[in-house]
Amino acid sequence: MPFPRPWPSARGLSHALWHGRSVRAQLLLVVVVIELIAGLLAGAVTIIQARTSTRVEIAASMELAQLLVSEAVALMQQEVPAEKFLADLSSPLRLVRHVRIVVKDAAGAPLPVRPPAGEANAAQDAHAPSWFAALIAPPIASRDVPVIVNGQRIGTVEIVAEPRDEIAEVWGNTVALATVAVAVNVAVIAMLYVLFGRVLDPLTGVARGLADLERRNYRVRLPRPQARELAAITDRFNALAQALEAARTENETLNRRLITAQDDERKRTALELHDEVGPSLFGLKANASSIASAAAGLPDPVGGKLNERVRDSLAIIEHLQAINRSMLNRLRPMALGHVSLRDILAELVQDRARQQPQTAFAFSADKLMRSYGEAIDLTVYRCVQEGLTNVIRHAQASEVSIALGEGSADGYAGEERATQLTLTVRDDGRGIDPTAPLGFGIRGMQERVQALGGSYKVDSAPGQGTCVRIAIPILAPSVAA
């Protein structure tokens, strides 16, 4: 048996009606609530005053009717027969408002009243709703006035309070005032809606500006509104954006200096390995070869043992030379700075294609400069190198595409030329597990690219391949390689 759904609590209802809404909606809701309270108070005051005025009006009408009955009896009883007098008595009393006149004979039976022509539809006036009449209507009152002619009671005039006309009049006035009040309030709410929108529009601009800051667009600036409080908020926002922009520029400068210093250190280390370790290994290899030549003339078994030791030494020297070349290539590709960026990347891709013949490699690079500076060139080279290494080791891909080119850059308006170098490495392999931690290679490339003010993004899903997108901003005239 399913349990009945509980009613929302007062706190939950207030949260739904108030929290989560815009400031404009909250202000308008406050205005509407105030107007509803004011309308209820005005209605209560109107009802109280209407009840009082209705009681006063009915009491006055009763007094007037009784006075008219007394005067009519005094004027008409002199020369009029009693029967005709009673029949005509209701005629001068029919115009008295808010009362109902009933003429009765001596036995207490009411006499029929025939209204004059044209007055038959007079009773079909507008009437108020029953609930309004119940709030306004006073207690039903009646008076019996005896009709005495020549000392003899010939009948009775019953005066009964009839407040329907007065209540209908009050209802008509209330409806007219309520219609005017509703029209005015609707117009006021519409004006407040427009006014609140104009006043609060700078806050919407601040929200959009904060979204731009979240996207690291620190060049955004907001126009200064006329309202003093909102102008202060806008000024603080613009100052914050300017400070963030200055901090980003300073960080980019420091990071470029750090990368340059690291690259210079790697260059010096590679130069020492090339100029010092390389010749030394070559000298050892030459000496070992000369020893082998000298040992060739020695008799066995001394010559054989010496040749065996020389071959072992040459193998070790060749292994050290291979390690030296690998270290040189990892520290700094020797062709970097001497060959165009496109050619050195094409050579790297071809080398990986030879190592992995079962995978199809495609490389495209159009309208590139010969070089973008050592920091950017080396970063792009390392990113391609790391991307291809990850594909070969983990992706199990059949196709790999590498695309490099220039495109428009965001957030550099006003410069002589604002472009970015975009690199995409895409494969159709098994993808990356989203729960797997990033490797040191990817993390290192991210830090290096971000240090140059760029972005490093990896899109992957299990079984759907991997796409690495890199964008590095450049500020230089484009010269095709």
CSV table of C-alpha atoms in Angstrom, one decimal:
chain,number,residue,atom,x,y,z
A,1,MET,CA,0.0,0.0,0.0
A,2,PRO,CA,1.6,3.3,-1.0
A,3,PHE,CA,2.0,5.9,1.6
A,4,PRO,CA,0.2,9.2,1.0
A,5,ARG,CA,2.4,12.0,-0.1
A,6,PRO,CA,3.0,14.4,2.7
A,7,TRP,CA,1.8,18.0,2.4
A,8,PRO,CA,4.6,20.5,2.0
A,9,SER,CA,5.7,22.2,5.2
A,10,ALA,CA,5.4,25.9,5.7
A,11,ARG,CA,9.1,26.2,5.4
A,12,GLY,CA,9.2,24.3,2.2
A,13,LEU,CA,6.3,26.4,0.8
A,14,SER,CA,8.1,29.7,1.7
A,15,HIS,CA,11.3,28.3,0.1
A,16,ALA,CA,9.4,27.6,-3.1
A,17,LEU,CA,7.7,31.0,-3.2
A,18,TRP,CA,10.6,33.1,-2.1
A,19,HIS,CA,14.0,31.5,-2.3
A,20,GLY,CA,15.5,30.8,-5.7
A,21,ARG,CA,13.6,33.7,-7.4
A,22,SER,CA,15.2,36.8,-8.9
A,23,VAL,CA,15.5,40.0,-6.9
A,24,ARG,CA,13.0,41.6,-9.2
A,25,ALA,CA,10.4,38.9,-8.6
A,26,GLN,CA,11.0,39.1,-4.8
A,27,LEU,CA,10.5,42.8,-4.8
A,28,LEU,CA,7.3,42.6,-6.9
A,29,LEU,CA,6.1,39.8,-4.6
A,30,VAL,CA,6.6,42.0,-1.6
A,31,VAL,CA,4.7,44.8,-3.3
A,32,VAL,CA,1.8,42.5,-4.2
A,33,VAL,CA,1.6,41.2,-0.6
A,34,ILE,CA,1.6,44.7,0.7
A,35,GLU,CA,-1.2,45.7,-1.7
A,36,LEU,CA,-3.2,42.6,-0.8
A,37,ILE,CA,-2.9,43.4,2.9
A,38,ALA,CA,-3.9,47.0,2.2
A,39,GLY,CA,-6.8,45.8,0.1
A,40,LEU,CA,-8.0,43.5,2.9
A,41,LEU,CA,-7.8,46.4,5.4
A,42,ALA,CA,-9.6,48.7,3.0
A,43,GLY,CA,-12.3,46.1,2.6
A,44,ALA,CA,-12.7,45.6,6.3
A,45,VAL,CA,-13.0,49.4,6.9
A,46,THR,CA,-15.5,49.7,4.0
A,47,ILE,CA,-17.6,46.9,5.5
A,48,ILE,CA,-17.6,48.5,8.9
A,49,GLN,CA,-18.5,51.9,7.6
A,50,ALA,CA,-21.2,50.5,5.4
A,51,ARG,CA,-22.7,48.6,8.3
A,52,THR,CA,-22.8,51.8,10.3
A,53,SER,CA,-24.2,54.0,7.5
A,54,THR,CA,-26.8,51.3,6.6
A,55,ARG,CA,-28.0,51.2,10.2
A,56,VAL,CA,-28.3,55.0,10.4
A,57,GLU,CA,-30.0,55.2,7.0
A,58,ILE,CA,-32.5,52.5,7.9
A,59,ALA,CA,-33.3,54.0,11.3
A,60,ALA,CA,-33.8,57.4,9.6
A,61,SER,CA,-36.1,55.8,6.9
A,62,MET,CA,-38.1,54.1,9.6
A,63,GLU,CA,-38.6,57.4,11.5
A,64,LEU,CA,-39.5,59.2,8.2
A,65,ALA,CA,-42.0,56.5,7.3
A,66,GLN,CA,-43.7,56.6,10.7
A,67,LEU,CA,-43.9,60.4,10.5
A,68,LEU,CA,-45.4,60.2,7.0
A,69,VAL,CA,-48.0,57.7,8.2
A,70,SER,CA,-49.0,59.9,11.1
A,71,GLU,CA,-49.3,63.0,8.8
A,72,ALA,CA,-51.2,61.0,6.1
A,73,VAL,CA,-53.7,59.7,8.7
A,74,ALA,CA,-54.2,63.3,10.0
A,75,LEU,CA,-54.7,64.7,6.5
A,76,MET,CA,-56.9,62.0,4.9
A,77,GLN,CA,-59.2,61.0,7.7
A,78,GLN,CA,-61.4,64.2,7.6
A,79,GLU,CA,-63.7,63.6,4.6
A,80,VAL,CA,-62.7,60.1,3.3
A,81,PRO,CA,-64.5,56.9,4.1
A,82,ALA,CA,-62.6,54.4,6.1
A,83,GLU,CA,-62.5,51.8,3.4
A,84,LYS,CA,-61.2,54.1,0.7
A,85,PHE,CA,-58.8,55.7,3.2
A,86,LEU,CA,-57.1,52.4,3.9
A,87,ALA,CA,-56.9,51.5,0.2
A,88,ASP,CA,-55.3,54.8,-0.7
A,89,LEU,CA,-53.0,55.1,2.3
A,90,SER,CA,-50.2,53.1,0.6
A,91,SER,CA,-49.9,55.6,-2.3
A,92,PRO,CA,-48.3,58.5,-0.5
A,93,LEU,CA,-45.9,56.1,1.3
A,94,ARG,CA,-44.6,54.1,-1.6
A,95,LEU,CA,-41.7,56.5,-2.3
A,96,VAL,CA,-40.2,56.1,1.1
A,97,ARG,CA,-36.8,54.3,0.6
A,98,HIS,CA,-35.3,51.4,2.6
A,99,VAL,CA,-38.7,50.4,4.1
A,100,ARG,CA,-41.6,48.2,3.1
A,101,ILE,CA,-45.1,49.5,4.0
A,102,VAL,CA,-47.9,47.0,4.6
A,103,VAL,CA,-51.4,48.3,5.2
A,104,LYS,CA,-53.7,46.0,7.1
A,105,ASP,CA,-57.4,46.2,7.9
A,106,ALA,CA,-59.0,46.1,11.3
A,107,ALA,CA,-58.8,42.3,11.2
A,108,GLY,CA,-55.0,42.3,10.5
A,109,ALA,CA,-55.3,41.2,6.9
A,110,PRO,CA,-53.0,43.0,4.5
A,111,LEU,CA,-54.6,45.0,1.7
A,112,PRO,CA,-53.5,44.5,-1.9
A,113,VAL,CA,-51.4,47.3,-3.4
A,114,ARG,CA,-51.5,48.1,-7.1
A,115,PRO,CA,-48.4,50.1,-8.1
A,116,PRO,CA,-48.9,52.9,-10.7
A,117,ALA,CA,-48.0,52.2,-14.3
A,118,GLY,CA,-44.3,52.3,-15.1
A,119,GLU,CA,-43.4,51.4,-11.5
A,120,ALA,CA,-43.7,47.6,-12.0
A,121,ASN,CA,-40.0,47.2,-12.9
A,122,ALA,CA,-38.7,49.5,-10.2
A,123,ALA,CA,-38.1,46.7,-7.9
A,124,GLN,CA,-35.8,44.9,-10.4
A,125,ASP,CA,-32.8,46.9,-9.3
A,126,ALA,CA,-29.2,45.6,-9.0
A,127,HIS,CA,-28.6,43.6,-5.9
A,128,ALA,CA,-25.5,42.7,-4.0
A,129,PRO,CA,-24.2,39.1,-3.5
A,130,SER,CA,-25.6,37.3,-0.5
A,131,TRP,CA,-22.3,37.1,1.3
A,132,PHE,CA,-21.9,40.9,1.0
A,133,ALA,CA,-25.4,41.5,2.1
A,134,ALA,CA,-24.9,39.2,5.1
A,135,LEU,CA,-21.9,41.3,6.2
A,136,ILE,CA,-23.7,44.6,5.8
A,137,ALA,CA,-27.4,44.0,6.6
A,138,PRO,CA,-28.6,45.2,10.0
A,139,PRO,CA,-31.1,43.2,12.1
A,140,ILE,CA,-34.6,43.2,10.6
A,141,ALA,CA,-36.7,45.8,12.4
A,142,SER,CA,-40.4,46.5,12.1
A,143,ARG,CA,-43.0,49.0,13.6
A,144,ASP,CA,-46.8,48.8,13.7
A,145,VAL,CA,-48.5,52.2,13.5
A,146,PRO,CA,-52.3,52.0,14.3
A,147,VAL,CA,-54.7,54.0,12.0
A,148,ILE,CA,-57.3,55.6,14.2
A,149,VAL,CA,-60.1,57.6,12.6
A,150,ASN,CA,-62.7,59.5,14.7
A,151,GLY,CA,-61.5,57.6,17.8
A,152,GLN,CA,-61.9,54.2,16.1
A,153,ARG,CA,-59.1,51.9,15.0
A,154,ILE,CA,-59.8,51.0,11.4
A,155,GLY,CA,-56.4,49.3,10.6
A,156,THR,CA,-52.7,49.1,11.0
A,157,VAL,CA,-49.6,50.2,9.0
A,158,GLU,CA,-46.6,47.9,9.4
A,159,ILE,CA,-43.3,49.5,8.6
A,160,VAL,CA,-40.6,46.9,7.9
A,161,ALA,CA,-36.9,47.7,7.4
A,162,GLU,CA,-35.8,46.9,3.8
A,163,PRO,CA,-32.0,47.5,3.5
A,164,ARG,CA,-31.5,45.8,0.1
A,165,ASP,CA,-31.5,49.1,-1.8
A,166,GLU,CA,-28.9,50.6,0.5
A,167,ILE,CA,-26.7,47.4,0.4
A,168,ALA,CA,-26.9,47.4,-3.4
A,169,GLU,CA,-25.8,51.0,-3.5
A,170,VAL,CA,-22.9,50.3,-1.2
A,171,TRP,CA,-22.0,47.2,-3.3
A,172,GLY,CA,-22.0,49.3,-6.5
A,173,ASN,CA,-19.7,51.9,-4.9
A,174,THR,CA,-17.4,49.2,-3.6
A,175,VAL,CA,-17.2,47.5,-7.0
A,176,ALA,CA,-16.4,50.8,-8.7
A,177,LEU,CA,-13.7,51.6,-6.1
A,178,ALA,CA,-12.2,48.1,-6.3
A,179,THR,CA,-12.1,48.3,-10.1
A,180,VAL,CA,-10.3,51.6,-10.0
A,181,ALA,CA,-7.9,50.3,-7.3
A,182,VAL,CA,-7.1,47.1,-9.2
A,183,ALA,CA,-6.4,49.0,-12.4
A,184,VAL,CA,-4.2,51.4,-10.6
A,185,ASN,CA,-2.3,48.6,-8.8
A,186,VAL,CA,-1.8,46.7,-12.0
A,187,ALA,CA,-0.4,49.8,-13.6
A,188,VAL,CA,1.9,50.4,-10.6
A,189,ILE,CA,3.1,46.8,-10.7
A,190,ALA,CA,3.9,47.1,-14.4
A,191,MET,CA,5.8,50.3,-13.8
A,192,LEU,CA,7.7,48.8,-10.9
A,193,TYR,CA,8.5,45.7,-13.1
A,194,VAL,CA,10.1,48.0,-15.7
A,195,LEU,CA,11.8,50.2,-13.1
A,196,PHE,CA,13.2,47.2,-11.1
A,197,GLY,CA,14.5,45.8,-14.3
A,198,ARG,CA,16.4,49.0,-15.2
A,199,VAL,CA,17.7,49.4,-11.6
A,200,LEU,CA,18.8,45.8,-11.3
A,201,ASP,CA,20.2,45.4,-14.8
A,202,PRO,CA,23.7,46.2,-13.6
A,203,LEU,CA,23.5,43.2,-11.2
A,204,THR,CA,22.8,41.0,-14.2
A,205,GLY,CA,25.9,42.5,-15.9
A,206,VAL,CA,27.9,41.7,-12.8
A,207,ALA,CA,26.8,38.1,-13.0
A,208,ARG,CA,27.8,37.9,-16.6
A,209,GLY,CA,31.1,39.5,-15.7
A,210,LEU,CA,31.8,37.0,-13.0
A,211,ALA,CA,31.0,34.2,-15.5
A,212,ASP,CA,33.7,35.7,-17.8
A,213,LEU,CA,36.1,35.8,-14.9
A,214,GLU,CA,35.4,32.2,-14.2
A,215,ARG,CA,36.3,31.5,-17.8
A,216,ARG,CA,39.6,33.4,-17.2
A,217,ASN,CA,38.6,36.3,-19.4
A,218,TYR,CA,40.1,39.0,-17.3
A,219,ARG,CA,39.8,41.8,-19.9
A,220,VAL,CA,36.0,42.1,-19.2
A,221,ARG,CA,34.9,45.6,-17.9
A,222,LEU,CA,31.5,46.7,-16.8
A,223,PRO,CA,29.9,50.1,-17.6
A,224,ARG,CA,29.4,52.3,-14.5
A,225,PRO,CA,25.7,52.7,-13.6
A,226,GLN,CA,24.3,55.9,-12.2
A,227,ALA,CA,23.0,54.4,-8.9
A,228,ARG,CA,25.7,55.0,-6.2
A,229,GLU,CA,25.5,51.6,-4.6
A,230,LEU,CA,25.6,49.7,-7.9
A,231,ALA,CA,28.4,52.0,-9.1
A,232,ALA,CA,30.5,51.0,-6.1
A,233,ILE,CA,29.9,47.3,-6.8
A,234,THR,CA,30.9,47.9,-10.5
A,235,ASP,CA,34.0,49.8,-9.6
A,236,ARG,CA,35.1,47.0,-7.2
A,237,PHE,CA,34.4,44.4,-10.0
A,238,ASN,CA,36.4,46.4,-12.6
A,239,ALA,CA,39.3,46.8,-10.1
A,240,LEU,CA,39.2,43.0,-9.4
A,241,ALA,CA,39.3,42.2,-13.1
A,242,GLN,CA,42.2,44.6,-13.6
A,243,ALA,CA,44.1,43.1,-10.7
A,244,LEU,CA,43.5,39.5,-12.0
A,245,GLU,CA,44.6,40.6,-15.5
A,246,ALA,CA,47.8,42.1,-14.1
A,247,ALA,CA,48.4,39.0,-12.0
A,248,ARG,CA,47.9,36.7,-15.0
A,249,THR,CA,50.2,38.8,-17.1
A,250,GLU,CA,52.8,38.7,-14.3
A,251,ASN,CA,52.4,34.9,-13.9
A,252,GLU,CA,52.7,34.3,-17.6
A,253,THR,CA,55.9,36.4,-17.6
A,254,LEU,CA,57.3,34.5,-14.6
A,255,ASN,CA,56.4,31.2,-16.1
A,256,ARG,CA,58.0,32.0,-19.4
A,257,ARG,CA,61.1,33.0,-17.6
A,258,LEU,CA,61.0,29.8,-15.6
A,259,ILE,CA,60.6,27.7,-18.7
A,260,THR,CA,63.3,29.7,-20.5
A,261,ALA,CA,65.6,29.1,-17.5
A,262,GLN,CA,64.8,25.4,-17.5
A,263,ASP,CA,65.3,25.1,-21.3
A,264,ASP,CA,68.6,27.0,-21.0
A,265,GLU,CA,69.7,24.6,-18.3
A,266,ARG,CA,68.7,21.6,-20.4
A,267,LYS,CA,70.6,23.2,-23.4
A,268,ARG,CA,73.8,23.6,-21.3
A,269,THR,CA,73.5,20.0,-20.0
A,270,ALA,CA,72.9,18.7,-23.6
A,271,LEU,CA,75.9,20.7,-24.8
A,272,GLU,CA,78.1,19.3,-22.1
A,273,LEU,CA,77.0,15.8,-23.0
A,274,HIS,CA,77.6,16.4,-26.6
A,275,ASP,CA,80.9,18.3,-26.3
A,276,GLU,CA,82.4,16.4,-23.3
A,277,VAL,CA,80.9,13.0,-22.9
A,278,GLY,CA,80.5,12.3,-26.6
A,279,PRO,CA,84.1,12.9,-27.5
A,280,SER,CA,85.3,11.0,-24.5
A,281,LEU,CA,83.3,8.0,-25.5
A,282,PHE,CA,84.5,8.3,-29.0
A,283,GLY,CA,88.1,8.4,-27.7
A,284,LEU,CA,87.5,5.3,-25.6
A,285,LYS,CA,86.1,3.5,-28.6
A,286,ALA,CA,89.1,4.5,-30.7
A,287,ASN,CA,91.5,3.3,-28.0
A,288,ALA,CA,89.7,0.0,-27.7
A,289,SER,CA,89.8,-0.4,-31.4
A,290,SER,CA,93.6,0.2,-31.4
A,291,ILE,CA,94.0,-2.3,-28.6
A,292,ALA,CA,92.1,-4.8,-30.7
A,293,SER,CA,94.4,-4.2,-33.7
A,294,ALA,CA,97.5,-4.6,-31.5
A,295,ALA,CA,96.1,-7.8,-29.9
A,296,ALA,CA,95.5,-9.3,-33.3
A,297,GLY,CA,99.3,-10.0,-33.6
A,298,LEU,CA,99.6,-11.7,-30.2
A,299,PRO,CA,99.7,-15.4,-29.9
A,300,ASP,CA,96.9,-17.4,-28.3
A,301,PRO,CA,95.7,-17.7,-25.6
A,302,VAL,CA,96.7,-14.1,-24.6
A,303,GLY,CA,95.6,-12.6,-27.9
A,304,GLY,CA,92.2,-14.4,-27.8
A,305,LYS,CA,91.4,-13.3,-24.2
A,306,LEU,CA,92.5,-9.7,-25.0
A,307,ASN,CA,90.3,-9.6,-28.1
A,308,GLU,CA,87.4,-10.9,-26.0
A,309,ARG,CA,87.8,-8.1,-23.4
A,310,VAL,CA,88.1,-5.5,-26.2
A,311,ARG,CA,84.8,-6.7,-27.7
A,312,ASP,CA,83.1,-6.4,-24.4
A,313,SER,CA,84.5,-2.9,-23.8
A,314,LEU,CA,83.3,-1.8,-27.3
A,315,ALA,CA,79.8,-3.1,-26.6
A,316,ILE,CA,79.7,-1.2,-23.3
A,317,ILE,CA,81.0,2.0,-25.1
A,318,GLU,CA,78.4,1.6,-27.8
A,319,HIS,CA,75.7,1.2,-25.2
A,320,LEU,CA,76.9,4.3,-23.4
A,321,GLN,CA,76.9,6.2,-26.7
A,322,ALA,CA,73.2,5.1,-27.3
A,323,ILE,CA,72.3,6.3,-23.8
A,324,ASN,CA,74.1,9.6,-24.4
A,325,ARG,CA,72.2,10.1,-27.7
A,326,SER,CA,68.9,9.3,-26.0
A,327,MET,CA,69.6,11.7,-23.1
A,328,LEU,CA,70.5,14.4,-25.6
A,329,ASN,CA,67.2,13.9,-27.5
A,330,ARG,CA,65.2,14.0,-24.2
A,331,LEU,CA,66.9,17.1,-23.0
A,332,ARG,CA,66.7,18.9,-26.3
A,333,PRO,CA,66.2,17.6,-29.9
A,334,MET,CA,69.4,18.5,-31.7
A,335,ALA,CA,67.5,19.6,-34.8
A,336,LEU,CA,65.4,22.1,-32.8
A,337,GLY,CA,66.3,25.6,-33.9
A,338,HIS,CA,68.0,24.4,-37.1
A,339,VAL,CA,65.1,22.7,-38.8
A,340,SER,CA,61.6,24.2,-39.2
A,341,LEU,CA,58.9,23.1,-36.6
A,342,ARG,CA,56.9,21.4,-39.3
A,343,ASP,CA,59.8,19.3,-40.5
A,344,ILE,CA,61.0,18.2,-37.1
A,345,LEU,CA,57.4,17.1,-36.1
A,346,ALA,CA,57.0,15.3,-39.4
A,347,GLU,CA,60.3,13.4,-38.7
A,348,LEU,CA,59.1,12.6,-35.2
A,349,VAL,CA,55.8,11.2,-36.6
A,350,GLN,CA,57.6,9.2,-39.3
A,351,ASP,CA,59.9,7.7,-36.6
A,352,ARG,CA,56.9,6.6,-34.6
A,353,ALA,CA,55.3,5.1,-37.7
A,354,ARG,CA,58.4,3.0,-38.3
A,355,GLN,CA,58.3,1.8,-34.7
A,356,GLN,CA,54.5,1.0,-34.9
A,357,PRO,CA,53.9,-0.3,-38.5
A,358,GLN,CA,50.4,-1.7,-37.6
A,359,THR,CA,49.1,1.8,-36.8
A,360,ALA,CA,48.3,4.4,-39.5
A,361,PHE,CA,49.8,7.9,-38.7
A,362,ALA,CA,48.6,11.1,-40.4
A,363,PHE,CA,50.2,14.4,-39.9
A,364,SER,CA,49.0,17.8,-41.2
A,365,ALA,CA,50.5,21.3,-40.6
A,366,ASP,CA,49.5,24.2,-42.8
A,367,LYS,CA,50.7,27.8,-42.9
A,368,LEU,CA,53.1,27.6,-40.0
A,369,MET,CA,55.9,29.8,-39.2
A,370,ARG,CA,59.4,28.3,-39.3
A,371,SER,CA,59.7,28.8,-35.5
A,372,TYR,CA,57.6,30.3,-32.7
A,373,GLY,CA,60.5,30.6,-30.3
A,374,GLU,CA,62.3,27.9,-28.5
A,375,ALA,CA,59.8,27.7,-25.6
A,376,ILE,CA,56.8,27.2,-27.8
A,377,ASP,CA,58.6,24.9,-30.3
A,378,LEU,CA,59.9,22.7,-27.6
A,379,THR,CA,56.5,22.6,-25.8
A,380,VAL,CA,54.7,21.5,-29.0
A,381,TYR,CA,57.4,18.9,-29.8
A,382,ARG,CA,57.1,17.5,-26.3
A,383,CYS,CA,53.3,17.4,-26.5
A,384,VAL,CA,53.4,15.5,-29.8
A,385,GLN,CA,56.1,13.2,-28.4
A,386,GLU,CA,54.2,12.5,-25.2
A,387,GLY,CA,50.9,12.0,-27.1
A,388,LEU,CA,52.3,9.5,-29.6
A,389,THR,CA,54.1,7.6,-26.8
A,390,ASN,CA,50.8,7.3,-24.9
A,391,VAL,CA,49.0,6.1,-28.0
A,392,ILE,CA,51.7,3.4,-28.7
A,393,ARG,CA,51.8,2.2,-25.1
A,394,HIS,CA,48.2,2.3,-24.1
A,395,ALA,CA,45.6,3.1,-26.8
A,396,GLN,CA,45.8,0.0,-29.1
A,397,ALA,CA,44.7,2.3,-31.9
A,398,SER,CA,44.6,1.6,-35.6
A,399,GLU,CA,44.6,5.2,-36.7
A,400,VAL,CA,46.2,8.3,-35.3
A,401,SER,CA,46.0,11.9,-36.7
A,402,ILE,CA,48.1,14.9,-35.7
A,403,ALA,CA,47.0,18.3,-36.8
A,404,LEU,CA,48.9,21.6,-36.1
A,405,GLY,CA,47.9,25.1,-37.3
A,406,GLU,CA,47.2,28.7,-36.4
A,407,GLY,CA,43.8,30.0,-35.3
A,408,SER,CA,42.1,33.0,-33.7
A,409,ALA,CA,42.8,33.5,-30.0
A,410,ASP,CA,40.3,34.8,-27.4
A,411,GLY,CA,41.0,37.5,-24.9
A,412,TYR,CA,43.7,39.4,-26.9
A,413,ALA,CA,41.8,42.1,-28.5
A,414,GLY,CA,43.7,45.2,-29.4
A,415,GLU,CA,47.0,43.5,-30.2
A,416,GLU,CA,48.7,43.8,-33.6
A,417,ARG,CA,48.1,40.1,-34.3
A,418,ALA,CA,46.2,37.8,-32.0
A,419,THR,CA,46.5,34.1,-32.9
A,420,GLN,CA,47.0,30.8,-31.2
A,421,LEU,CA,48.8,27.7,-32.1
A,422,THR,CA,46.4,24.7,-31.9
A,423,LEU,CA,47.5,21.1,-31.8
A,424,THR,CA,45.2,18.1,-31.9
A,425,VAL,CA,46.3,14.5,-31.4
A,426,ARG,CA,43.4,12.1,-32.0
A,427,ASP,CA,43.2,8.3,-32.0
A,428,ASP,CA,40.5,5.6,-32.3
A,429,GLY,CA,41.8,3.4,-29.5
A,430,ARG,CA,40.2,2.1,-26.4
A,431,GLY,CA,40.1,5.4,-24.6
A,432,ILE,CA,41.0,6.4,-21.0
A,433,ASP,CA,39.3,5.2,-17.9
A,434,PRO,CA,37.8,8.4,-16.3
A,435,THR,CA,38.6,7.0,-12.8
A,436,ALA,CA,42.3,6.5,-13.7
A,437,PRO,CA,44.7,9.1,-12.4
A,438,LEU,CA,46.7,11.3,-14.8
A,439,GLY,CA,50.2,10.2,-15.6
A,440,PHE,CA,53.2,12.3,-14.9
A,441,GLY,CA,53.7,12.9,-18.7
A,442,ILE,CA,50.2,14.4,-19.2
A,443,ARG,CA,50.4,16.4,-15.9
A,444,GLY,CA,53.9,17.8,-17.0
A,445,MET,CA,52.5,18.8,-20.4
A,446,GLN,CA,49.5,20.5,-18.8
A,447,GLU,CA,51.8,22.5,-16.5
A,448,ARG,CA,54.1,23.5,-19.4
A,449,VAL,CA,51.3,24.5,-21.7
A,450,GLN,CA,49.5,26.5,-18.9
A,451,ALA,CA,52.8,28.2,-18.1
A,452,LEU,CA,52.7,29.6,-21.6
A,453,GLY,CA,49.2,30.9,-21.1
A,454,GLY,CA,47.6,28.0,-23.1
A,455,SER,CA,45.1,25.3,-22.5
A,456,TYR,CA,45.5,21.5,-22.4
A,457,LYS,CA,42.3,19.4,-22.7
A,458,VAL,CA,41.9,15.7,-23.0
A,459,ASP,CA,38.5,14.3,-24.2
A,460,SER,CA,38.2,10.5,-23.9
A,461,ALA,CA,35.7,7.8,-23.1
A,462,PRO,CA,36.2,4.0,-22.8
A,463,GLY,CA,36.0,2.4,-26.3
A,464,GLN,CA,35.7,5.8,-28.1
A,465,GLY,CA,39.3,6.9,-28.5
A,466,THR,CA,41.1,9.9,-27.1
A,467,CYS,CA,41.5,13.5,-28.4
A,468,VAL,CA,44.2,15.8,-26.9
A,469,ARG,CA,43.6,19.5,-27.7
A,470,ILE,CA,46.3,22.1,-27.0
A,471,ALA,CA,46.1,25.8,-27.7
A,472,ILE,CA,49.1,28.2,-27.0
A,473,PRO,CA,48.6,31.9,-27.7
A,474,ILE,CA,51.1,33.6,-29.9
A,475,LEU,CA,51.5,37.3,-30.6
A,476,ALA,CA,53.5,37.7,-33.8
A,477,PRO,CA,53.0,38.2,-37.6
A,478,SER,CA,52.4,34.9,-39.3
A,479,VAL,CA,55.1,33.8,-41.8
A,480,ALA,CA,54.5,30.6,-43.6
A,481,ALA,CA,57.2,27.9,-43.3
